[in-house]
Coordinates of C-alpha atoms in Angstrom, one line a residue:
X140 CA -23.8 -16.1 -22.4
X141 CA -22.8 -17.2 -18.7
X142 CA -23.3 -13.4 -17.4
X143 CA -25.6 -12.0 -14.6
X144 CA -28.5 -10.8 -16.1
X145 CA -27.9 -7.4 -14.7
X146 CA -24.7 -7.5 -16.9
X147 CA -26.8 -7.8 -19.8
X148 CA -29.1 -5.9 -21.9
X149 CA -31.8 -6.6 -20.4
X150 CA -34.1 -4.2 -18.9
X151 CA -36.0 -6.1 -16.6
X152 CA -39.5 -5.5 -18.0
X153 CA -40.4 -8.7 -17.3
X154 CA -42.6 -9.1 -20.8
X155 CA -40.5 -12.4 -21.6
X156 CA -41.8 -13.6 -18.5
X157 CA -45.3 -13.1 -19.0
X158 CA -45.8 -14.2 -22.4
X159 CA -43.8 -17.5 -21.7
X160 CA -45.7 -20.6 -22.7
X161 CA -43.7 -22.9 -20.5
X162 CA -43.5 -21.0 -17.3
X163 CA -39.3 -21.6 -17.4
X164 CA -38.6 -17.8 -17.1
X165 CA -39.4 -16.7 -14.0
X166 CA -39.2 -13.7 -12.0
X167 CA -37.4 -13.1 -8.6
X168 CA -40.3 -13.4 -5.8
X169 CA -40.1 -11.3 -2.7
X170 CA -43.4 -13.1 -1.1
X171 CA -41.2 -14.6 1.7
X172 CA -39.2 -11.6 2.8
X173 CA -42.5 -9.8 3.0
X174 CA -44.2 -12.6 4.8
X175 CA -40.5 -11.8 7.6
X176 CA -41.4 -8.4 7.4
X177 CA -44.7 -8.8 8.8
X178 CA -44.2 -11.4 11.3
X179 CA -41.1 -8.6 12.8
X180 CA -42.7 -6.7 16.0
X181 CA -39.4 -4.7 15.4
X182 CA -40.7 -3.5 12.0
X183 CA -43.6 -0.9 11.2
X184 CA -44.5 -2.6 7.5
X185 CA -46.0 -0.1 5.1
X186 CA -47.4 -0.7 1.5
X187 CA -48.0 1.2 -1.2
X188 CA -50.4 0.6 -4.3
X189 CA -49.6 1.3 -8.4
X190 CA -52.6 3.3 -10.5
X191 CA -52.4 0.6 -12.5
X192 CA -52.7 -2.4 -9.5
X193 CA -56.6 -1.1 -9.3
X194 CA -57.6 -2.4 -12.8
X195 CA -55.3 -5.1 -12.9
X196 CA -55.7 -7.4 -9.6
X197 CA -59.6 -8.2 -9.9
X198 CA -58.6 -10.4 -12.9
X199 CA -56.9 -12.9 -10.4
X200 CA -60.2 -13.3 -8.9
X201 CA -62.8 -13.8 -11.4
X202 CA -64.3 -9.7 -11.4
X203 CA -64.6 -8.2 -15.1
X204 CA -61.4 -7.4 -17.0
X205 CA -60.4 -3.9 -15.5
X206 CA -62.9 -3.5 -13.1
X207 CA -61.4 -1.0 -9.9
X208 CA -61.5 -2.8 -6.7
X209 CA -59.1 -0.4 -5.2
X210 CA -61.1 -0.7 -1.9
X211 CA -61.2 -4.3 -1.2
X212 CA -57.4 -4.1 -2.3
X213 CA -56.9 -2.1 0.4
X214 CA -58.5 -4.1 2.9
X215 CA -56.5 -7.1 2.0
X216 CA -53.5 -5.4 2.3
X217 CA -55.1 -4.6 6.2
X218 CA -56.1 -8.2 6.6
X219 CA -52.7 -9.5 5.5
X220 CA -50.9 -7.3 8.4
X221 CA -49.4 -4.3 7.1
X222 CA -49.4 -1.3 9.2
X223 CA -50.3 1.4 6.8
X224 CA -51.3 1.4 3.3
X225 CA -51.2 4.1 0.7
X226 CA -51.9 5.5 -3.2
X227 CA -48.9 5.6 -5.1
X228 CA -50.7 8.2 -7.0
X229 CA -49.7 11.1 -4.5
X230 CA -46.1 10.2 -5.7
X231 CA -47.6 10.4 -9.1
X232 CA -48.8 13.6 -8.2
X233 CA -45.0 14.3 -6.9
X234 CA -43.2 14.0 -10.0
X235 CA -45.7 16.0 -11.7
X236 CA -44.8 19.1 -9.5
X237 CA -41.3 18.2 -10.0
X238 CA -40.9 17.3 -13.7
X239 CA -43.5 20.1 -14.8
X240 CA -41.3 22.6 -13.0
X241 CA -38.1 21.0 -14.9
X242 CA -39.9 21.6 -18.2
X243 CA -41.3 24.7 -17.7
X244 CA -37.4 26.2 -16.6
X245 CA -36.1 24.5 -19.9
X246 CA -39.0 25.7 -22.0
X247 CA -38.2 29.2 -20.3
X248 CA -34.5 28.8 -21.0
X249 CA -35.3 29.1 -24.8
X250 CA -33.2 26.6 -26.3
X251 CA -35.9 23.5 -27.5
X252 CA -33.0 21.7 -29.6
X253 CA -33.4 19.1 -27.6
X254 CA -36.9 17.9 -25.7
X255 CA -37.0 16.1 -21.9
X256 CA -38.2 13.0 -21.6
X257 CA -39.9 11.2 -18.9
X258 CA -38.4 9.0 -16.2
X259 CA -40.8 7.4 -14.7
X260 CA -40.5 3.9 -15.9
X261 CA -37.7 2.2 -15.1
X262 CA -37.4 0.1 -18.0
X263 CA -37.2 2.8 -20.5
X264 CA -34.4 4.4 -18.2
X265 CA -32.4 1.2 -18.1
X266 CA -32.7 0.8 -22.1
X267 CA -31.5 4.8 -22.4
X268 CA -28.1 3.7 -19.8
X269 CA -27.5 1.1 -21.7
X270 CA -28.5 1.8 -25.5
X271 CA -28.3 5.7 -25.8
X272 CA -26.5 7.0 -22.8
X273 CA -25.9 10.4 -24.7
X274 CA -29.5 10.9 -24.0
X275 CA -29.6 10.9 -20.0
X276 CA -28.9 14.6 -19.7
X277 CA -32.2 14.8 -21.6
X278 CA -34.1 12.7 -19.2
X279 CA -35.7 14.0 -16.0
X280 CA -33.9 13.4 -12.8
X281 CA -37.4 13.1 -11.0
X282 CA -37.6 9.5 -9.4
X283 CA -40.9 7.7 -9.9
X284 CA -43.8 8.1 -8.4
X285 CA -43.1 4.7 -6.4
X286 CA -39.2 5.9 -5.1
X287 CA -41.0 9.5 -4.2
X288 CA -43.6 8.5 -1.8
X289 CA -41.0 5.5 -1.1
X290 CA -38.6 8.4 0.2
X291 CA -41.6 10.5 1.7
X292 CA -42.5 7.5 3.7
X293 CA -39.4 6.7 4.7
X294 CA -38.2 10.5 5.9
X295 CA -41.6 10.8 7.8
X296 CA -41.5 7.6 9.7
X297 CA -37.8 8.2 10.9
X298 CA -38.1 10.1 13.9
X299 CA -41.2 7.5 14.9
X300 CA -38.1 4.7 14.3
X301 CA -35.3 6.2 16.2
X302 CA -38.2 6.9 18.9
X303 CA -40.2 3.3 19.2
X304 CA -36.7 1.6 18.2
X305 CA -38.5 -0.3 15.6
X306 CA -37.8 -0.2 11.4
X307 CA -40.0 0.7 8.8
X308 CA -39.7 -1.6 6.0
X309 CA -41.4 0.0 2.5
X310 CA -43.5 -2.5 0.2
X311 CA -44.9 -1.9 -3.4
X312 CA -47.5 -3.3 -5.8
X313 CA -46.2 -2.6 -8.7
X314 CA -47.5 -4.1 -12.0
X315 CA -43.8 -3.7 -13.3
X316 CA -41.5 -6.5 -13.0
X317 CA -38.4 -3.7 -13.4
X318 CA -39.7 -1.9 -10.5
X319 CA -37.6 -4.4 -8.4
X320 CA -34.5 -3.7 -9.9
X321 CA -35.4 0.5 -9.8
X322 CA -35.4 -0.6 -5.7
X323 CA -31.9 -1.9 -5.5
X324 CA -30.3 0.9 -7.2
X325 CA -27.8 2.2 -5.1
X326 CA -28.7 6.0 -6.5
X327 CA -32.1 5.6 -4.7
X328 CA -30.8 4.9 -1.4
X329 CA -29.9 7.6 1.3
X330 CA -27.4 6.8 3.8
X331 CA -27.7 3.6 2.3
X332 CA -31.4 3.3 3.6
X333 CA -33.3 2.0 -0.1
X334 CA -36.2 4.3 -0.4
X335 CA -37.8 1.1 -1.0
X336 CA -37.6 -2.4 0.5
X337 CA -39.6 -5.0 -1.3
X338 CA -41.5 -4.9 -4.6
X339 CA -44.4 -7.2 -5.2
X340 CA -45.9 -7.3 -9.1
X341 CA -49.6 -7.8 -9.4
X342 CA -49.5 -11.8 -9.8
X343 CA -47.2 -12.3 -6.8
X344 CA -49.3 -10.3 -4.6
X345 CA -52.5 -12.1 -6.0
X346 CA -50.8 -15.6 -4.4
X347 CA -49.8 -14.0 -1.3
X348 CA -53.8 -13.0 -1.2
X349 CA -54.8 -16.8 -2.4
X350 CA -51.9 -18.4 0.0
X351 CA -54.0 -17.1 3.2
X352 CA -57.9 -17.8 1.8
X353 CA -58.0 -14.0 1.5
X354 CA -60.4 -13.7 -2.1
X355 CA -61.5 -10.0 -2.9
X356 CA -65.1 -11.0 -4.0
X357 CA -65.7 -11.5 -0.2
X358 CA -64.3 -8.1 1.3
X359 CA -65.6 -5.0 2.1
X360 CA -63.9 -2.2 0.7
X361 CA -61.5 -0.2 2.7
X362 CA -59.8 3.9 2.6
X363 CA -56.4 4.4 2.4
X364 CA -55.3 5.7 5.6
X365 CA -55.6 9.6 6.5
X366 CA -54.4 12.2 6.3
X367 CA -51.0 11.2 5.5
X368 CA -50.3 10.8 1.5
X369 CA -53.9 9.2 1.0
X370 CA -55.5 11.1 -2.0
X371 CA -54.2 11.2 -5.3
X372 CA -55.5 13.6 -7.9
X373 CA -56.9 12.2 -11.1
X374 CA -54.2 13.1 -13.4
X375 CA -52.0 10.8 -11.4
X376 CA -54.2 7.8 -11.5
X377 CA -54.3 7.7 -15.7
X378 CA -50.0 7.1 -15.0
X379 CA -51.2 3.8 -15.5
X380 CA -51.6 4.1 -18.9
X381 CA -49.7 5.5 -22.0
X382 CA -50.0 9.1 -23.0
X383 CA -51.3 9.3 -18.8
X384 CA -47.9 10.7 -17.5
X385 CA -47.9 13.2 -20.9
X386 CA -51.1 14.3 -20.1
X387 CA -51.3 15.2 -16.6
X388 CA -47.6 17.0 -16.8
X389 CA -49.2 19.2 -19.5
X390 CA -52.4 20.1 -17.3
X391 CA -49.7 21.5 -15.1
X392 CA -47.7 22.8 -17.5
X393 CA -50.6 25.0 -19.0
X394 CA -51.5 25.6 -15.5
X395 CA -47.9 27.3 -14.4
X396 CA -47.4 29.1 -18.1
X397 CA -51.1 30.9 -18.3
X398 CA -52.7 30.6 -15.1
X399 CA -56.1 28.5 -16.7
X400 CA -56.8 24.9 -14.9
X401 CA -58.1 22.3 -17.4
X402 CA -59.3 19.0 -16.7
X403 CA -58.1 17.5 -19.8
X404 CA -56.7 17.6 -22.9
X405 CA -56.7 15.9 -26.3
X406 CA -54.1 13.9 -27.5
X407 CA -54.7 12.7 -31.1
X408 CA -53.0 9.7 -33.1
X409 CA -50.0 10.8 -34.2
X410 CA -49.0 10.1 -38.0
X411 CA -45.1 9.5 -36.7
X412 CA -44.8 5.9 -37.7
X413 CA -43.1 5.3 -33.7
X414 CA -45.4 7.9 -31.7
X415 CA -48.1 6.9 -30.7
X416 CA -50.1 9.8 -29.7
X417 CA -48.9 13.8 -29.8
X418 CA -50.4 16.7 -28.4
X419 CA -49.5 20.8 -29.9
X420 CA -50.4 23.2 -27.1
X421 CA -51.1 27.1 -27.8
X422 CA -49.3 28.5 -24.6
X423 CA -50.6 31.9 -25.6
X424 CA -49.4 35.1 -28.0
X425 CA -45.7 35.6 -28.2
X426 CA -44.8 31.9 -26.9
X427 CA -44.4 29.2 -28.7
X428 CA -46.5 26.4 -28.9
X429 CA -45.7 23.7 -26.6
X430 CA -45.0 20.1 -28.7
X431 CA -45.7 16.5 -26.5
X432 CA -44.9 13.3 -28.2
X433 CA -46.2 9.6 -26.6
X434 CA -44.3 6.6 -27.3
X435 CA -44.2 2.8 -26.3
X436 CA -42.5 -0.4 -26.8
X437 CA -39.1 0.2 -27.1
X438 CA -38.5 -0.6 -30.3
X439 CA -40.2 2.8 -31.3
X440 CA -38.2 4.0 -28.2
X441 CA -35.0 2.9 -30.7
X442 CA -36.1 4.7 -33.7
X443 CA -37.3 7.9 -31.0
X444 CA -33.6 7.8 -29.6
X445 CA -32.1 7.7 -33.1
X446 CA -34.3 10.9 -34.5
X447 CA -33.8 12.9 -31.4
X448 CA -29.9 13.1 -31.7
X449 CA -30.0 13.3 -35.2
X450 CA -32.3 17.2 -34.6
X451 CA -35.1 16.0 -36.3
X452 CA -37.4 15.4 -33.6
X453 CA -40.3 18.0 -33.6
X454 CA -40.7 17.3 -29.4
X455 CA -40.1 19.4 -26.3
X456 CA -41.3 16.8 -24.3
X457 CA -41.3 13.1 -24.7
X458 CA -43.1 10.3 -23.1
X459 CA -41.5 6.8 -23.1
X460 CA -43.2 3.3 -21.7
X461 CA -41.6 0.2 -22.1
X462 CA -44.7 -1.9 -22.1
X463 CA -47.0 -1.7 -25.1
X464 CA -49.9 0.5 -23.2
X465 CA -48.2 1.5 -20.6
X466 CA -48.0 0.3 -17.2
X467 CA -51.4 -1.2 -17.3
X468 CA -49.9 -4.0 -19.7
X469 CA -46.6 -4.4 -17.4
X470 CA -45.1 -7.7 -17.1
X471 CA -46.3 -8.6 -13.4
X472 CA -49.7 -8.3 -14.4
X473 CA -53.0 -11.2 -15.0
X474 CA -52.6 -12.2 -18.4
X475 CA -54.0 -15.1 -21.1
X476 CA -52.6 -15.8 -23.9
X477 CA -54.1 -13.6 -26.7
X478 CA -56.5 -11.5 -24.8
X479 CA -54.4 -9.5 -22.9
X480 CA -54.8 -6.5 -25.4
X481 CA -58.5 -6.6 -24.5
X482 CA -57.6 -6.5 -21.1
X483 CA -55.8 -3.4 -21.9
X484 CA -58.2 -1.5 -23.6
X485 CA -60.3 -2.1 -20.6
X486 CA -58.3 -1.2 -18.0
X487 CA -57.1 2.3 -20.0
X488 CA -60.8 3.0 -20.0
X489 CA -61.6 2.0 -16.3
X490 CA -58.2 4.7 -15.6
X491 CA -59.8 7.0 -18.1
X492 CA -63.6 7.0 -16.4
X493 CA -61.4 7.4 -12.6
X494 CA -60.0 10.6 -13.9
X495 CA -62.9 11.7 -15.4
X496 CA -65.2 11.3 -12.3
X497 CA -62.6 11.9 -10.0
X498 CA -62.9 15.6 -8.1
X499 CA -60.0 16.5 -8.4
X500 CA -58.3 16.9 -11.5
X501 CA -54.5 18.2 -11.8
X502 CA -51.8 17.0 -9.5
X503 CA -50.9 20.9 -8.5
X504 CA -54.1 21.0 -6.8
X505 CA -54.2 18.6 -4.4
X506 CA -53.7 19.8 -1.4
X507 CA -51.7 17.0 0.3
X508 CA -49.2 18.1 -2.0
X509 CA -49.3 21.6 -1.4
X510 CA -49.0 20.8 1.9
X511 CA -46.0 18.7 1.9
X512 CA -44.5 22.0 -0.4
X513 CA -45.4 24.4 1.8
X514 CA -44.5 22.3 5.6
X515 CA -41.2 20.9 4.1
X516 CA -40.1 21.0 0.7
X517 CA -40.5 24.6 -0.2
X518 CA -41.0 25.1 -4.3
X519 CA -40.4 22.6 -6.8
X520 CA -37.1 22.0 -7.8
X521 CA -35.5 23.1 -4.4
X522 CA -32.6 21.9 -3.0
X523 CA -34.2 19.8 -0.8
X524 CA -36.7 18.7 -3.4
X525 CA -33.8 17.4 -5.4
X526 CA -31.9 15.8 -2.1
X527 CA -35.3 14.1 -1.9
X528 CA -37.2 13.3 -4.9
X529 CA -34.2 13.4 -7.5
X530 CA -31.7 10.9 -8.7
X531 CA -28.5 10.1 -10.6
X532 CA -28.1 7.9 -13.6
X533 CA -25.1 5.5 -15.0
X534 CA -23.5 5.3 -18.5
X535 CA -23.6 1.6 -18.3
X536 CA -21.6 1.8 -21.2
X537 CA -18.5 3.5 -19.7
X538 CA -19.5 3.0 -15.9
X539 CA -19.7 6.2 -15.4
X540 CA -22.1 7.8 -12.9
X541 CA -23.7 11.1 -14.2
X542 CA -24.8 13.0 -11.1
X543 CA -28.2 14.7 -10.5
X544 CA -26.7 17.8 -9.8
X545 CA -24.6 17.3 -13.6
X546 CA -27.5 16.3 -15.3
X547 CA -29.8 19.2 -14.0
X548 CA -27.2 21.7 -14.4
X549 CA -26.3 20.3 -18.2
X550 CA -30.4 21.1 -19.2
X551 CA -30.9 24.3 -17.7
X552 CA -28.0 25.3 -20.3
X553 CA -28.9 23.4 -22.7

């Protein structure tokens, strides 16, 4: 009692706030900072969109539960004022390149004692600071997808700044409530620039839409813009859904360690009472098989924690989602009380069908990506790759900062 809520346990997942029956929780709106933003001449206002935004937005205006209407999303984003819009799923693609290359070095190093785990939502990395800090040298130091194309953004539009004299402010859609707090950290802030501004969940954004007469039924749709950061591969859109991140990092994975591209693969139900979904890969003769677990909700996250530390997880790689679902179900989406895990199953199949028909199908092969490798960043993992697209976490237990360079250093040893 009578403490911040940042000095709490909370994780900012925003579930509480969703499922509320009186409305009394709320969550902290950005609408009218945005709303200054665009109004600024002095600031070049650019937007980014979730995977999971696609399936999740129609809902506010009356289209089928998890129907994609990425394109007129796009154009309301235009017709509301911002200067450039793009696919958070080329920063999906990002951490892909980035934390395939970390677990391909510590599957090289020989030592699996201990697996990696995902960090790409920031709810689940909150809980691990907080609950099980002993377990952050064992999570990647990738940012997410959002805070890479955030920084991308950002890095590419200075010189334009300092030129025109104007600021670029960075906006998300996020369907993640905990997405606002990931912005504010201080550790993804350079030169104490954020890598982004302002964070807008699904259900804000659909009043900003309803609070100018702008209704998506009416709009034609609209491309991201090109060719800056505009195409995602398919394995980046299914981050939007549980066992998506796992998945697409082991298309890569398979990729780097035998040379073969595959389109998908297989999870199956896992008989682990708190994994959801697993996956055994055959990496080839004389390597050992490569062993992906899939968890969410963090009570399973809890039990997950408690085995890993213990040695009796089977894992080399873990996959951890707050939200039941993944982000598809995250607390700044549409939701009525007692469909909303209908609504999930429909927008993890509208993901699924994306990725499926998409043409491109692992996140090492788009060639925006490469691109951005070859131009700037050199391989993954570089130094400047880590200056960039890396962070540092906090023992919020003890306070005390563990440092990118500490943590990265403490699994390639490991």
């Amino acid at each position: 009692f009578n403490k911040d809520i940042a000095d709490t346990d909370c994780v900012n997942c925003g579930q509480c706030a969703a499922v509320c029956p009186t409305g009394a929780i709320t969550i902290k709106n950005d609408q009218s900072e945005v709303w200054k933003a665009l109004y600024d001449p002095n600031k070049r206002v650019v937007v980014q969109i979730a995977p999971a935004v696609r399936v999740a937005i129609g809902e506010e205006f009356g289209f089928e539960p998890g129907e994609n209407t990425l394109g007129k999303t796009v154009a309301a984003l235009r017709r509301l004022g911002f200067d450039y819009v793009f696919d958070t799923s080329v920063g999906a693609d990002l951490t892909i390149m980035e934390e395939a290359a970390e677990l391909v070095e510590k599957l090289e190093s020989g030592d699996r004692s201990m697996p990696l785990f995902t960090s790409c939502c920031p709810g689940w990395v909150r809980y691990a600071e907080t609950k099980h800090p002993e377990l952050m040298p064992y999570i990647s130091t990738c940012k997410s997808p959002m805070q890479m194309l955030g920084a991308v953004l950002k890095t590419y539009y200075a010189p334009m700044d300092k030129k025109e004299h104007k600021e670029t402010v960075s906006v998300a859609i996020m369907p993640c409530t905990a997405k606002k707090d990931e912005a504010a950290r201080q550790a993804l802030a350079k030169d104490a620039v954020p890598d982004v501004d302002l964070v807008l969940t699904v259900r804000e954004f659909a009043k900003l839409l309803k609070g100018k007469g702008i209704d998506l039924r009416k709009l034609e749709g609209r491309d991201f813009d090109t060719p800056f950061m505009s195409k995602g591969s398919g394995a980046a859109v299914i981050f939007g859904k549980t066992a998506g991140v796992a998945e697409a990092a082991a298309r890569t994975v398979y990729y780097v360690l035998t040379g073969k591209n595959v389109n998908s693969i297989q999870f199956k139900t896992s008989e682990h009472p708190h994994v959801e979904q697993e996956l055994t890969i055959d990496l080839g003769e004389g390597k050992s098989p490569l062993r992906i677990g899939v968890v969410h909700g963090l009570v399973n996250a809890d039990y997950i924690a408690d085995e890993v530390l213990s040695g009796k997880s089977p894992f080399d790689f873990i996959e951890v989602m707050s939200c039941p679902g993944g982000c598809i179900n995250g607390g700044g989406t549409p939701r009525e009380a007692g469909d909303y895990h209908l609504f999930n199953l429909e927008r993890t199949k509208v993901l699924t069908t994306i990725d499926e028909k998409h043409s491109l199908r692992q996140s090492h092969n788009n060639p925006m990506v490469k691109e951005l490798y070859k131009e700037y960043l050199g391989e993954p993992n570089s130094h400047l790759a880590h200056e960039l697209l890396h962070t540092e976490y906090q023992d919020r237990k003890s306070g005390k900062k563990l440092r990118a360079e500490d943590i990265w250093k403490e699994i390639t040893l490991c």
